[in-house]
Short mmCIF file of N, CA and C in Angstrom, two decimals:
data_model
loop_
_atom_site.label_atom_id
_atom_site.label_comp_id
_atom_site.label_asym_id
_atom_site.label_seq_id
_atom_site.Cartn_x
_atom_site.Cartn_y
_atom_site.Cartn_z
N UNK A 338 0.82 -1.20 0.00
CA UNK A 338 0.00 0.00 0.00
C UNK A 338 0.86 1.26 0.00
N UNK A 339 0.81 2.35 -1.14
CA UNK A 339 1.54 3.59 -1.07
C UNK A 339 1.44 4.23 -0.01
N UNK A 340 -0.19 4.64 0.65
CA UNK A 340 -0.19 5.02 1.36
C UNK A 340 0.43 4.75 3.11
N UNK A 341 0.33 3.35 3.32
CA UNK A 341 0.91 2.98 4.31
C UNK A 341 2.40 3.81 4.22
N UNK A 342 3.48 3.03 2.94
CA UNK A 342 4.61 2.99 2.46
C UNK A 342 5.04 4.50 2.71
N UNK A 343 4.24 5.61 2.46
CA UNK A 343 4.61 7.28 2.66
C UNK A 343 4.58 7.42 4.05
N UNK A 344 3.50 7.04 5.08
CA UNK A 344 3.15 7.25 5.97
C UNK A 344 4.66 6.61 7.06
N UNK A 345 5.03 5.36 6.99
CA UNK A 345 5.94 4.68 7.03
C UNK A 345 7.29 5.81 7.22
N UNK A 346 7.53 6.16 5.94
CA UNK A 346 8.85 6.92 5.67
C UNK A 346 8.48 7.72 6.81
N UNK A 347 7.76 8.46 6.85
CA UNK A 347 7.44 9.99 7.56
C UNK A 347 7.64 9.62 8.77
N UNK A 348 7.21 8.74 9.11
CA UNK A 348 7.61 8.14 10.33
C UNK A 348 8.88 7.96 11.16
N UNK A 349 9.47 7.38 9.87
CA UNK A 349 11.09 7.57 9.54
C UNK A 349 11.64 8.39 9.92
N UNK A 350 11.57 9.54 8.70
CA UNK A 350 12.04 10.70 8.88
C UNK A 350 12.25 11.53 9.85
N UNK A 351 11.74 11.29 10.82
CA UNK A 351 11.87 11.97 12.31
C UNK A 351 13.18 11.83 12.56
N UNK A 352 13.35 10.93 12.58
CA UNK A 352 14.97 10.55 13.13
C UNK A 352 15.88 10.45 12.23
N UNK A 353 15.70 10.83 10.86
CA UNK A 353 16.58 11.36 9.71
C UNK A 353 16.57 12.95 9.76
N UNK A 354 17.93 13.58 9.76
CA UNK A 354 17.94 14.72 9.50
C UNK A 354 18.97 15.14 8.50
N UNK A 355 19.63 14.12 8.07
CA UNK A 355 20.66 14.72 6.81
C UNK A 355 20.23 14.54 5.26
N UNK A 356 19.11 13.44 5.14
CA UNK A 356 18.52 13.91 4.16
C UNK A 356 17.70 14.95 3.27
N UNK A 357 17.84 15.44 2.33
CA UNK A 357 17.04 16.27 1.94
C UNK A 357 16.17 15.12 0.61
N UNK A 358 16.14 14.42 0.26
CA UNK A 358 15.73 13.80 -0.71
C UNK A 358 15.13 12.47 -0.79
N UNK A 359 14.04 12.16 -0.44
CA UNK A 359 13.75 10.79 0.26
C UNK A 359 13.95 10.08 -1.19
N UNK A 360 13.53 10.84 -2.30
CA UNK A 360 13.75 10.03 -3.50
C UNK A 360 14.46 9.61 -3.96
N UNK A 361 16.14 9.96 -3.55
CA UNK A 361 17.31 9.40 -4.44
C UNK A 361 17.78 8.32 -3.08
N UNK A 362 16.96 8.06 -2.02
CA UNK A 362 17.37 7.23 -0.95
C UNK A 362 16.86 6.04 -0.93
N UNK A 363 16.86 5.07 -0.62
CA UNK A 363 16.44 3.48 0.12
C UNK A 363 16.64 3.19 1.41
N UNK A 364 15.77 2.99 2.02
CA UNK A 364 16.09 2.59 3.61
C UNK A 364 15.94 1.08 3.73
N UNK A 365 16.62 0.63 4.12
CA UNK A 365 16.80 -0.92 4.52
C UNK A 365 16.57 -0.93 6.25
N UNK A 366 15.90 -2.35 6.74
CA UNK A 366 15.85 -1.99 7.94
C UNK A 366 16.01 -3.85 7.72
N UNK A 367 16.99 -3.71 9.73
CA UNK A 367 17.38 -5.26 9.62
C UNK A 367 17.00 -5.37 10.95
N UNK A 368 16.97 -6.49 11.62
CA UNK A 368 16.15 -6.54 12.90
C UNK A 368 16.93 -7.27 13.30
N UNK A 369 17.82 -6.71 14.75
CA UNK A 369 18.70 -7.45 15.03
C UNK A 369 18.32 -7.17 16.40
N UNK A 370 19.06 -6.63 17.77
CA UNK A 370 18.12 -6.65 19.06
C UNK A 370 17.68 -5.50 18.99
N UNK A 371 17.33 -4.60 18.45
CA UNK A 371 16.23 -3.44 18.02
C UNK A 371 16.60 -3.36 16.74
N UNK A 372 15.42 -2.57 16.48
CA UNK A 372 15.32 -1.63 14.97
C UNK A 372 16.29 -1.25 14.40
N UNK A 373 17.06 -1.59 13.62
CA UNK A 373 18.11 -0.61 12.99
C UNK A 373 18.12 -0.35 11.48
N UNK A 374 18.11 0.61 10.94
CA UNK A 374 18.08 0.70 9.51
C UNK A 374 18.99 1.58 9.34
N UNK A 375 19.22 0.66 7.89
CA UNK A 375 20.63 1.88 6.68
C UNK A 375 20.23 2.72 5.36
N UNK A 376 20.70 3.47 5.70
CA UNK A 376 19.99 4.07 4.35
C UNK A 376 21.32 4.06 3.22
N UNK A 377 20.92 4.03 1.88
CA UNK A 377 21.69 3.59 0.61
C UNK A 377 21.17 4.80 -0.31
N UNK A 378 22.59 5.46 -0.59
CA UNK A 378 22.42 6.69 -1.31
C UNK A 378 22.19 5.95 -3.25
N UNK A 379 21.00 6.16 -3.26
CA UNK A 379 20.52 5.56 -5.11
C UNK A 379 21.58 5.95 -5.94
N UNK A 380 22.04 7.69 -5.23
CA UNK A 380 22.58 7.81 -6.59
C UNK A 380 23.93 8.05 -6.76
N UNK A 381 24.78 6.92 -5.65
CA UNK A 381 26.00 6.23 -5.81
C UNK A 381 26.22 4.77 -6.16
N UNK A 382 27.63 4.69 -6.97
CA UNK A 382 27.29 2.93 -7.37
C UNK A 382 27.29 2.36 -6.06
N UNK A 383 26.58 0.86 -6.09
CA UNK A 383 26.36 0.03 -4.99
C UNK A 383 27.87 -0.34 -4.14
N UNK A 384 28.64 -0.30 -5.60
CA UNK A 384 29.68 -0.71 -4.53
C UNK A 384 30.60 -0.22 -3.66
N UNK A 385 29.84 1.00 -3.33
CA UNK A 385 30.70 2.80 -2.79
C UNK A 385 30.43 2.49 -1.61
N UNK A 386 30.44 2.35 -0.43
CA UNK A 386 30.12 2.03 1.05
C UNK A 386 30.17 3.68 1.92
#
C-alpha cells in the first residue's frame, strides 16, 4: 500500500535529518536486538560504502 509505504517513511524521517531527498534514498531496515536501519544513497554505485 503507497499510502501505508509514505506514511511509514514519515515516520522515519523523524529521526533522519541529513537527508534532503527521500527520493534518491532506500532505507533498509534489519532486525537485530532493536530496529536498525541503513539508508543507501541511489545515486552512488552500490559498490561505494
Amino acid at each position: 500500500m503507497p499510502n501505508f509505504r509514505l506514511f511509514f517513511l514519515q515516520r522515519i524521517s523523524e529521526d533522519i535529518t541529513t537527508i534532503s531527498h527521500f527520493r534518491t534514498y532506500i532505507v533498509i531496515f534489519k532486525k537485530t536486538d532493536s530496529l536498525a536501519y541503513s539508508i543507501y544513497d541511489l545515486t552512488k554505485p552500490t559498490f561505494e560504502e
